[in-house]
Short mmCIF file of C-alpha atoms in Angstrom, two decimals:
data_model
loop_
_atom_site.label_atom_id
_atom_site.label_comp_id
_atom_site.label_asym_id
_atom_site.label_seq_id
_atom_site.Cartn_x
_atom_site.Cartn_y
_atom_site.Cartn_z
CA MET A 18 219.76 -112.30 182.76
CA GLY A 19 216.25 -111.45 181.62
CA GLU A 20 213.28 -109.90 183.38
CA SER A 21 210.03 -111.38 184.69
CA TYR A 22 206.83 -109.71 183.46
CA GLU A 23 203.60 -109.97 185.43
CA ASP A 24 200.06 -109.09 184.33
CA TYR A 25 198.00 -106.91 186.67
CA GLU A 26 194.58 -105.84 185.37
CA GLY A 27 195.74 -105.75 181.78
CA ILE A 28 199.08 -104.03 182.41
CA LEU A 29 202.38 -105.93 182.20
CA TYR A 30 204.88 -104.93 184.90
CA ARG A 31 208.49 -105.89 185.39
CA GLY A 32 210.29 -105.82 188.72
CA ARG A 33 207.00 -105.97 190.63
CA THR A 34 207.41 -107.18 194.23
CA GLY A 35 205.58 -106.97 197.52
CA THR A 36 207.25 -103.62 198.25
CA ALA A 37 207.89 -102.22 194.75
CA PRO A 38 205.10 -101.35 192.26
CA GLY A 39 207.25 -102.29 189.28
CA ILE A 40 207.61 -100.65 185.86
CA ALA A 41 204.71 -100.68 183.38
CA SER A 42 206.09 -102.44 180.31
CA GLY A 43 203.12 -103.31 178.11
CA MET A 44 199.47 -104.29 177.78
CA LEU A 45 197.61 -107.55 177.31
CA ASP A 46 194.96 -107.94 174.62
CA TYR A 47 192.77 -110.56 176.25
CA ALA A 48 190.49 -110.98 173.24
CA ASN A 49 193.28 -111.81 170.77
CA GLY A 50 195.79 -113.29 173.22
CA LEU A 51 198.51 -110.75 172.43
CA ALA A 52 201.07 -109.03 174.65
CA ARG A 53 202.03 -105.60 173.32
CA MET A 54 205.35 -104.63 174.89
CA THR A 55 206.49 -101.03 175.31
CA ASP A 56 209.49 -101.69 177.59
CA TYR A 57 211.28 -104.93 176.75
CA VAL A 58 214.63 -105.61 178.38
CA VAL A 59 216.66 -107.75 175.99
CA GLY A 60 218.35 -110.75 177.59
CA PRO A 61 220.83 -113.11 175.98
CA SER A 62 218.38 -113.48 173.07
CA PRO A 63 215.25 -111.38 172.39
CA SER A 64 213.44 -114.46 171.17
CA THR A 65 214.09 -116.44 174.31
CA VAL A 66 210.87 -116.20 176.32
CA THR A 67 209.68 -118.57 179.03
CA LEU A 68 205.97 -118.57 179.88
CA GLN A 69 205.91 -119.33 183.60
CA SER A 70 202.13 -119.23 184.25
CA LEU A 71 198.95 -118.52 182.31
CA TRP A 72 195.27 -118.67 183.12
CA THR A 73 192.98 -119.43 180.19
CA ARG A 74 189.25 -119.79 179.66
CA ARG A 75 187.43 -122.28 177.50
CA VAL A 76 185.10 -119.57 176.19
CA PRO A 77 185.98 -115.84 176.35
CA TRP A 78 183.52 -114.06 178.62
CA SER A 79 182.54 -110.51 177.84
CA THR A 80 179.53 -108.32 178.40
CA ALA A 81 178.28 -104.87 177.45
CA SER A 82 176.14 -104.28 180.54
CA VAL A 83 176.51 -104.88 184.26
CA PHE A 84 174.15 -104.73 187.19
CA PHE A 85 175.65 -104.58 190.65
CA ARG A 86 174.99 -103.86 194.29
CA THR A 87 177.49 -102.48 196.77
CA GLN A 88 178.25 -104.30 200.00
CA SER A 89 176.73 -101.54 202.13
CA ALA A 90 174.16 -98.79 201.69
CA PRO A 91 173.08 -96.01 201.69
CA LEU A 92 175.92 -94.41 199.77
CA LYS A 93 177.26 -90.89 199.76
CA PRO A 94 175.89 -89.10 196.65
CA GLY A 95 178.70 -88.80 194.14
CA GLY A 96 180.85 -91.23 196.12
CA VAL A 97 180.91 -94.15 193.64
CA VAL A 98 183.73 -94.85 191.16
CA LEU A 99 183.82 -97.98 188.99
CA SER A 100 186.65 -99.28 186.79
CA VAL A 101 186.76 -102.13 184.26
CA LEU A 102 188.94 -103.26 181.35
CA ASP A 103 187.63 -103.58 177.84
CA LEU A 104 188.73 -106.45 175.58
CA GLN A 105 191.70 -104.43 174.34
CA GLY A 106 192.96 -104.02 177.91
CA THR A 107 192.04 -100.33 178.10
CA ALA A 108 190.81 -99.17 181.49
CA LEU A 109 187.38 -97.54 181.55
CA THR A 110 186.37 -95.43 184.55
CA ALA A 111 182.80 -94.55 185.50
CA THR A 112 182.09 -91.79 188.02
CA ALA A 113 178.62 -91.30 189.53
CA GLY A 114 177.49 -87.68 189.84
CA THR A 115 175.38 -86.38 192.69
CA ASP A 116 172.28 -86.95 190.53
CA GLY A 117 173.16 -90.65 190.18
CA THR A 118 174.18 -90.47 186.50
CA PHE A 119 177.40 -92.23 185.50
CA THR A 120 179.87 -90.38 183.26
CA GLY A 121 182.80 -91.88 181.39
CA THR A 122 184.02 -93.12 178.01
CA HIS A 123 181.96 -95.77 176.19
CA MET A 124 179.24 -95.98 178.84
CA ARG A 125 175.98 -94.76 180.31
CA GLY A 126 174.14 -95.71 183.50
CA ARG A 127 172.60 -94.72 186.80
CA MET A 128 173.22 -95.31 190.50
CA ASP A 129 170.66 -95.52 193.31
CA PHE A 130 172.58 -94.23 196.31
CA GLU A 131 169.87 -95.20 198.78
CA SER A 132 169.86 -98.92 197.93
CA GLY A 133 173.40 -99.23 196.54
CA VAL A 134 172.15 -100.71 193.25
CA GLY A 135 173.67 -99.58 189.95
CA GLU A 136 173.43 -100.29 186.24
CA LEU A 137 175.98 -99.64 183.51
CA GLN A 138 175.73 -100.14 179.76
CA PHE A 139 178.96 -100.01 177.77
CA GLY A 140 178.85 -98.64 174.26
CA ASP A 141 178.29 -95.54 172.16
CA PHE A 142 175.59 -93.97 170.03
CA VAL A 143 177.07 -94.00 166.52
CA ASP A 144 176.07 -92.95 163.04
CA PRO A 145 175.06 -96.06 161.02
CA ALA A 146 177.01 -94.68 158.07
CA SER A 147 180.22 -95.24 160.05
CA LEU A 148 179.52 -98.97 160.53
CA THR A 149 180.89 -101.72 158.32
CA ASP A 150 178.77 -104.43 156.74
CA SER A 151 180.10 -106.96 159.24
CA GLN A 152 179.11 -104.70 162.14
CA LYS A 153 175.62 -104.26 160.70
CA ALA A 154 175.36 -108.05 160.65
CA GLU A 155 175.92 -108.21 164.42
CA TRP A 156 173.08 -109.12 166.79
CA TRP A 157 172.84 -105.63 168.23
CA TYR A 158 172.14 -103.87 164.93
CA SER A 159 168.55 -103.38 163.83
CA ALA A 160 167.29 -100.71 161.47
CA ALA A 161 164.18 -100.46 163.65
CA ASP A 162 166.33 -99.19 166.55
CA LEU A 163 167.78 -96.32 164.53
CA GLY A 164 166.94 -93.03 166.28
CA ALA A 165 165.08 -94.74 169.14
CA VAL A 166 167.10 -92.80 171.75
CA GLU A 167 169.25 -90.30 169.85
CA ALA A 168 168.16 -88.92 166.51
CA GLY A 169 169.89 -90.61 163.58
CA LYS A 170 172.06 -92.86 165.78
CA ILE A 171 172.12 -96.43 167.05
CA TRP A 172 173.65 -97.96 170.18
CA ARG A 173 176.82 -99.97 169.53
CA PRO A 174 177.96 -102.12 172.48
CA TRP A 175 181.54 -101.90 173.73
CA PRO A 176 182.33 -105.28 175.35
CA VAL A 177 184.26 -105.37 178.62
CA ASP A 178 185.78 -108.08 180.80
CA PRO A 179 183.49 -108.34 183.85
CA THR A 180 186.14 -110.17 185.88
CA THR A 181 188.14 -106.93 186.02
CA LEU A 182 185.28 -104.92 187.49
CA ARG A 183 186.28 -102.87 190.55
CA ILE A 184 183.93 -100.65 192.59
CA ASN A 185 184.93 -97.99 195.10
CA SER A 186 182.14 -96.43 197.15
CA VAL A 187 181.63 -94.35 200.28
CA SER A 188 178.75 -95.53 202.43
CA TYR A 189 177.06 -94.09 205.49
CA SER A 190 177.02 -95.90 208.81
CA TYR A 191 174.68 -94.59 211.48
CA LEU A 192 175.53 -94.90 215.14
CA PRO A 193 172.85 -95.37 217.81
CA ILE A 194 171.67 -92.13 219.38
CA ASP A 195 171.57 -91.68 223.14
CA ALA A 196 168.02 -90.69 224.06
CA ASP A 197 169.26 -88.75 227.11
CA ILE A 198 171.58 -86.63 224.98
CA LEU A 199 169.08 -86.20 222.15
CA GLY A 200 166.24 -85.27 224.48
CA LEU A 201 163.68 -87.52 222.74
CA ASP A 202 163.13 -91.19 222.02
CA PRO A 203 164.99 -91.98 218.75
CA VAL A 204 162.94 -95.13 218.08
CA ARG A 205 160.55 -93.19 215.85
CA LEU A 206 163.35 -91.53 213.89
CA PRO A 207 164.47 -92.95 210.52
CA PRO A 208 167.83 -94.80 210.50
CA ASP A 209 169.74 -91.77 209.23
CA GLY A 210 168.13 -89.46 211.80
CA ARG A 211 166.79 -87.15 209.11
CA VAL A 212 163.15 -86.10 209.12
CA PRO A 213 161.19 -84.21 206.45
CA ILE A 214 160.90 -80.47 206.89
CA TYR A 215 157.96 -80.20 204.47
CA ARG A 216 154.72 -82.06 205.04
CA LYS A 217 151.48 -82.41 203.13
CA GLY A 218 148.99 -79.76 204.20
CA THR A 219 151.58 -77.36 205.65
CA TYR A 220 152.66 -74.00 204.27
CA VAL A 221 155.90 -73.08 202.53
CA VAL A 222 157.31 -69.75 201.38
CA VAL A 223 158.98 -69.58 197.97
CA GLY A 224 161.33 -66.62 197.64
CA HIS A 225 164.32 -65.18 195.84
CA THR A 226 166.59 -62.28 196.76
CA GLY A 227 168.12 -60.34 193.88
CA ARG A 228 170.56 -57.47 194.00
CA VAL A 229 171.38 -54.30 192.15
CA PRO A 230 175.18 -53.97 191.94
CA ALA A 231 176.90 -51.36 194.08
CA ALA A 232 176.45 -47.84 192.75
CA THR A 233 176.64 -44.24 193.91
CA TYR A 234 173.29 -42.45 194.12
CA SER A 235 172.14 -38.88 194.59
CA ALA A 236 168.86 -37.27 195.59
CA GLY A 237 166.25 -37.34 192.85
CA MET A 238 167.41 -40.60 191.29
CA THR A 239 165.09 -43.60 190.86
CA ILE A 240 166.38 -47.15 191.29
CA ASN A 241 164.57 -49.79 189.24
CA CYS A 242 164.91 -53.29 190.67
CA GLY A 243 163.76 -54.88 187.43
CA ARG A 244 160.78 -56.76 188.82
CA ALA A 245 157.43 -55.85 190.38
CA ARG A 246 155.48 -56.83 193.50
CA LEU A 247 158.46 -56.95 195.81
CA SER A 248 158.03 -58.22 199.35
CA ARG A 249 160.83 -56.10 200.82
CA VAL A 250 163.93 -54.12 199.91
CA TYR A 251 167.24 -53.57 201.70
CA LEU A 252 169.83 -50.89 200.98
CA VAL A 253 173.28 -51.83 202.27
CA GLY A 254 176.06 -49.26 202.47
CA ALA A 255 179.73 -49.82 201.74
CA ASP A 256 180.27 -50.24 205.50
CA GLY A 257 177.95 -53.28 205.53
CA LYS A 258 175.22 -51.49 207.49
CA LEU A 259 171.61 -50.99 206.44
CA VAL A 260 170.57 -47.63 205.03
CA ARG A 261 167.37 -46.85 206.92
CA SER A 262 166.34 -43.44 205.60
CA GLY A 263 166.55 -41.15 202.61
CA TYR A 264 164.41 -43.13 200.18
CA THR A 265 160.81 -44.03 199.40
CA LEU A 266 159.76 -47.52 198.29
CA ASN A 267 157.16 -48.50 195.73
CA LEU A 268 157.06 -52.26 196.24
CA ASP A 269 154.31 -52.85 193.67
CA ALA A 270 156.30 -51.11 190.93
CA GLY A 271 159.66 -52.36 192.15
CA THR A 272 161.21 -48.88 192.30
CA ILE A 273 163.05 -46.81 194.90
CA ALA A 274 162.95 -43.01 194.89
CA VAL A 275 166.11 -41.53 196.45
CA THR A 276 165.23 -38.40 198.45
CA ASP A 277 168.28 -37.69 200.62
CA VAL A 278 171.69 -39.41 200.66
CA THR A 279 172.97 -37.63 203.75
CA GLY A 280 174.73 -40.18 205.94
CA TRP A 281 174.87 -42.85 203.23
CA VAL A 282 178.18 -44.71 202.96
CA GLN A 283 178.43 -45.14 199.20
CA PRO A 284 178.49 -47.09 196.97
CA VAL A 285 175.24 -48.77 198.00
CA VAL A 286 173.99 -52.26 197.14
CA VAL A 287 170.24 -52.78 196.74
CA LYS A 288 168.80 -56.17 197.72
CA HIS A 289 165.22 -56.84 196.66
CA ARG A 290 163.08 -59.88 197.38
CA ILE A 291 160.05 -61.55 195.85
CA GLU A 292 158.19 -64.28 197.70
CA GLU A 293 154.81 -65.89 198.17
CA MET A 294 153.25 -68.45 200.48
CA ALA A 295 151.40 -71.58 199.39
CA ARG A 296 150.14 -74.80 200.91
CA CYS A 297 151.79 -78.13 200.05
CA THR A 298 149.29 -80.56 198.53
CA ASP A 299 151.85 -83.34 198.09
CA VAL A 300 155.45 -84.01 199.07
CA GLN A 301 157.50 -86.60 197.16
CA ILE A 302 160.44 -88.48 198.63
CA ASP A 303 162.70 -87.06 195.89
CA GLY A 304 162.06 -83.54 197.17
CA THR A 305 159.35 -82.55 194.67
CA LEU A 306 156.69 -80.29 196.19
CA HIS A 307 153.20 -79.85 194.76
CA LEU A 308 151.53 -76.57 195.72
CA SER A 309 147.90 -75.55 195.98
CA LYS A 310 148.38 -72.54 193.67
CA GLN A 311 150.33 -71.44 190.65
CA LEU A 312 153.34 -69.32 191.49
CA SER A 313 152.76 -65.71 190.46
CA HIS A 314 156.44 -64.84 190.01
CA ALA A 315 159.06 -66.23 187.62
CA TYR A 316 161.65 -67.51 190.08
CA PRO A 317 165.22 -67.83 188.77
CA ALA A 318 167.82 -70.40 189.77
CA GLY A 319 168.83 -69.90 193.37
CA ALA A 320 165.28 -69.43 194.68
CA VAL A 321 164.71 -70.95 198.11
CA VAL A 322 161.77 -72.82 199.62
CA SER A 323 161.35 -72.17 203.34
CA SER A 324 159.09 -73.97 205.77
CA ALA A 325 156.57 -71.73 207.53
CA ILE A 326 155.51 -72.04 211.16
CA MET A 327 151.88 -70.98 211.45
CA ALA A 328 151.16 -69.04 214.63
CA GLY A 329 147.46 -68.52 213.96
CA THR A 330 145.60 -65.45 215.18
CA LEU A 331 147.43 -63.90 218.12
CA ARG A 332 146.08 -61.29 220.53
CA ALA A 333 147.07 -60.22 224.01
CA ARG A 334 144.61 -60.82 226.83
CA ALA A 335 144.36 -60.71 230.61
CA LEU A 336 143.03 -63.73 232.49
CA PRO A 337 140.76 -63.44 235.57
CA VAL A 338 142.49 -62.05 238.66
CA PHE A 339 142.47 -63.72 242.09
CA ASP A 340 143.90 -62.84 245.50
CA GLN A 341 145.46 -64.40 248.60
CA GLY A 342 145.74 -63.30 252.19
CA SER A 343 149.52 -63.85 252.08
CA TRP A 344 152.20 -65.04 249.66
CA ASP A 345 155.64 -66.57 250.25
CA GLY A 346 157.17 -64.81 247.25
CA PHE A 347 158.09 -67.86 245.17
CA THR A 348 155.08 -70.20 244.89
CA TRP A 349 153.12 -69.57 241.70
CA ALA A 350 149.68 -71.01 241.02
CA ASP A 351 146.62 -70.42 238.87
CA SER A 352 144.19 -70.20 241.77
CA THR A 353 144.13 -69.14 245.41
CA ILE A 354 146.35 -71.03 247.86
CA GLY A 355 145.14 -70.79 251.44
CA ASN A 356 142.83 -67.96 252.48
CA PRO A 357 141.78 -65.18 250.12
CA ALA A 358 142.47 -61.54 250.91
CA PRO A 359 139.78 -59.66 252.88
CA ALA A 360 139.37 -57.29 249.93
CA THR A 361 138.84 -58.06 246.24
CA TYR A 362 139.83 -56.18 243.09
CA ASN A 363 136.78 -55.30 240.97
CA ASP A 364 137.99 -56.53 237.57
CA GLY A 365 134.41 -56.70 236.30
CA ALA A 366 134.02 -52.93 236.37
CA PHE A 367 137.70 -52.12 235.87
CA PRO A 368 139.24 -54.91 233.79
CA PRO A 369 143.02 -54.93 233.29
CA VAL A 370 144.09 -53.48 229.95
CA VAL A 371 146.80 -55.18 227.85
CA THR A 372 148.18 -54.47 224.39
CA ASN A 373 149.93 -56.63 221.82
CA ALA A 374 153.00 -54.43 222.08
CA GLY A 375 153.53 -54.73 225.83
CA ALA A 376 151.90 -57.87 227.18
CA LEU A 377 153.85 -61.03 228.00
CA THR A 378 152.71 -64.53 228.82
CA GLU A 379 153.42 -64.02 232.49
CA ARG A 380 151.96 -64.32 235.99
CA PHE A 381 152.21 -61.07 237.97
CA ALA A 382 151.86 -60.72 241.74
CA LEU A 383 150.96 -57.33 243.26
CA ARG A 384 151.82 -57.58 246.97
CA VAL A 385 150.67 -54.85 249.37
CA LEU A 386 153.54 -53.34 251.36
CA SER A 387 153.60 -52.36 255.04
CA ASN A 388 152.10 -48.91 254.50
CA GLY A 389 148.95 -50.52 253.06
CA THR A 390 149.01 -48.22 250.03
CA ASP A 391 151.97 -49.19 247.88
CA VAL A 392 152.33 -52.53 246.07
CA GLU A 393 155.39 -54.23 244.63
CA VAL A 394 154.84 -55.78 241.19
CA ILE A 395 156.66 -59.09 240.69
CA GLY A 396 156.62 -61.22 237.54
CA GLU A 397 157.22 -64.96 237.61
CA HIS A 398 159.91 -64.61 234.93
CA VAL A 399 160.67 -60.87 234.71
CA GLY A 400 161.11 -60.43 238.46
CA ASN A 401 160.39 -57.24 240.42
CA VAL A 402 159.40 -54.49 237.99
CA GLY A 403 158.76 -51.73 240.51
CA THR A 404 156.73 -50.33 243.39
CA TYR A 405 153.51 -48.41 242.68
CA SER A 406 150.75 -46.70 244.62
CA ARG A 407 147.25 -48.17 244.57
CA ASN A 408 145.94 -44.61 244.44
CA THR A 409 147.10 -44.23 240.83
CA ASP A 410 146.80 -46.42 237.78
CA ILE A 411 149.56 -49.05 237.71
CA ALA A 412 151.33 -49.50 234.36
CA PRO A 413 154.81 -51.09 234.61
CA ILE A 414 156.79 -50.64 231.39
CA ASN A 415 158.06 -53.50 229.24
CA PRO A 416 161.68 -52.42 228.59
CA VAL A 417 161.81 -54.28 225.28
CA SER A 418 158.87 -52.59 223.58
CA GLY A 419 158.44 -49.48 225.74
CA ALA A 420 154.74 -50.28 226.22
CA PRO A 421 153.15 -51.26 229.57
CA PHE A 422 152.98 -54.91 230.59
CA PHE A 423 149.42 -54.10 231.67
CA LEU A 424 147.31 -51.21 232.95
CA LEU A 425 145.46 -51.69 236.23
CA ARG A 426 142.96 -48.97 237.20
CA ALA A 427 143.25 -47.45 240.67
CA ALA A 428 139.44 -47.36 241.05
CA GLY A 429 139.24 -51.16 241.09
CA TRP A 430 141.06 -51.65 244.39
CA GLY A 431 138.42 -50.43 246.84
CA SER A 432 139.23 -50.65 250.56
CA GLY A 433 140.19 -53.34 253.07
CA TRP A 434 143.63 -54.25 251.73
CA ALA A 435 146.30 -54.97 254.36
CA ALA A 436 150.04 -55.51 254.29
CA GLY A 437 150.93 -58.88 252.74
CA ASN A 438 147.69 -59.25 250.79
CA THR A 439 148.51 -60.20 247.21
CA LEU A 440 146.63 -59.77 243.94
CA PHE A 441 147.57 -62.15 241.11
CA LEU A 442 147.18 -61.01 237.50
CA PRO A 443 147.96 -63.59 234.76
CA THR A 444 148.41 -62.24 231.22
CA VAL A 445 148.89 -63.81 227.79
CA GLY A 446 151.06 -62.08 225.20
CA VAL A 447 151.26 -62.39 221.44
CA TYR A 448 154.81 -63.70 221.44
CA PHE A 449 155.08 -66.96 219.52
CA PRO A 450 158.03 -68.93 220.90
CA PHE A 451 159.89 -71.44 218.76
CA ALA A 452 163.31 -73.06 218.83
CA ALA A 453 166.00 -72.62 216.17
CA ILE A 454 168.26 -75.66 216.47
CA ARG A 455 171.51 -76.07 214.58
CA THR A 456 172.88 -79.61 214.40
CA VAL A 457 176.66 -79.90 214.23
CA GLN A 458 178.19 -83.29 213.47
CA PRO A 459 181.71 -84.12 214.68
CA SER A 460 183.99 -83.32 211.74
CA GLU A 461 186.46 -80.81 210.37
CA ALA A 462 185.16 -77.28 209.89
CA VAL A 463 184.29 -76.51 206.27
CA GLY A 464 183.46 -72.84 206.80
CA THR A 465 183.36 -70.07 209.36
CA ASP A 466 180.52 -67.84 208.16
CA TYR A 467 176.98 -69.13 208.54
CA ALA A 468 173.74 -67.18 208.67
CA PHE A 469 170.00 -67.64 208.64
CA GLU A 470 167.05 -65.28 208.64
CA VAL A 471 163.79 -65.49 210.56
CA THR A 472 161.05 -63.37 209.02
CA ALA A 473 157.65 -62.68 210.56
CA ARG A 474 154.81 -62.60 208.04
CA GLY A 475 151.31 -61.38 208.82
CA ASP A 476 147.99 -60.67 207.15
CA VAL A 477 146.42 -57.24 207.55
CA ASP A 478 143.03 -55.79 206.78
CA ARG A 479 143.33 -53.06 204.16
CA ALA A 480 140.42 -50.67 203.74
CA PRO A 481 139.06 -50.60 200.16
CA THR A 482 140.06 -47.56 198.11
CA ASN A 483 136.51 -47.20 196.76
CA PRO A 484 134.20 -48.47 199.52
CA VAL A 485 130.64 -49.29 198.59
CA ILE A 486 128.23 -47.41 200.86
#
């Protein structure tokens, strides 16, 4: 008995069933109508062949370029693979890179992942000297096209069978977002939930962190970071901890003078950073940023653009004080509730003193105790910070900075204060609150070590070295 051979995308298989893939036994040349066998099981007679079925076309259809659109979009960048058979039955595979460029044999093209539209041209740039006279007589050959794209070469099409075209792609599908879970109305969000982090008119910080490889240093040595005008420098010991002393920095020159290595865990790695801030004048959808100034450093590959939150000019201040005859201990307001106290603090002559280091944005209550002299100081958020005498200046300490929350002069109290009377002192600090939110999508973990850095930048007034008098 003989075998049955079945064509599947240009490959002839024998023994192919619904459960078995079969054995590849040859290839079909669609252009010339030939079957080239590589595994031919001889039956009673090698010349005895029965053609059981055959599809033919009145006119062979081939093309050297295809335009297509996937069934769904947007697509995952790099998630498109296309296959097609040429007229010799050879499979050609095109793979789209993350930049949208197709790579493969006998082809060139691009893919728009956002819309799902792609273009492929099949062929090669060849040297005209390698072409025959009959090829030069083809429609695609023109001496005027020589070197139009690649120097000294011309594009020669490589026809394919478009009926064998197969496209595999990975597309995104976005699920509706619950406004209660998200905490905001998602109607104004784009379909993919992503919003730009850079906007026209805002500031960005361009920076790069370089490193000097681990080395062992001694006092008197100078470390040259290889670039000038550094923004900051870190020395990291072999134990992974920062080296905080024993050296002097010259950020303008980009050098570090080692003065004392006592306590250093060597070898030490030096990390040095350059950065500058600029305003965005334009933001393109492809991620291109136009800045208001020329960058003053030569930034290598790996430089990072960070968005900058502008806090403006910050300074601590105390708001006007007010008093109440009594206070329940938990109701906070910005003006007197009920009757005022019989006495009043003279904040005109003795204003509260606050500093940037110690002040918080807080409402303080100073409630007179039963002895009529002492007061308990209670913050709306920090709670009870202590009991103090009105006969001395009151300066409760901020435990974070070590500086007073405020300083209230004893001379401003005067007389007439009774137990339960309460003085309210609202203050405004220089803290600039913001939220750092990390979004985690449901999926398998791809890493365990993540980090980010928040850096405070500020402008300072520097006295001129040669002042003009």
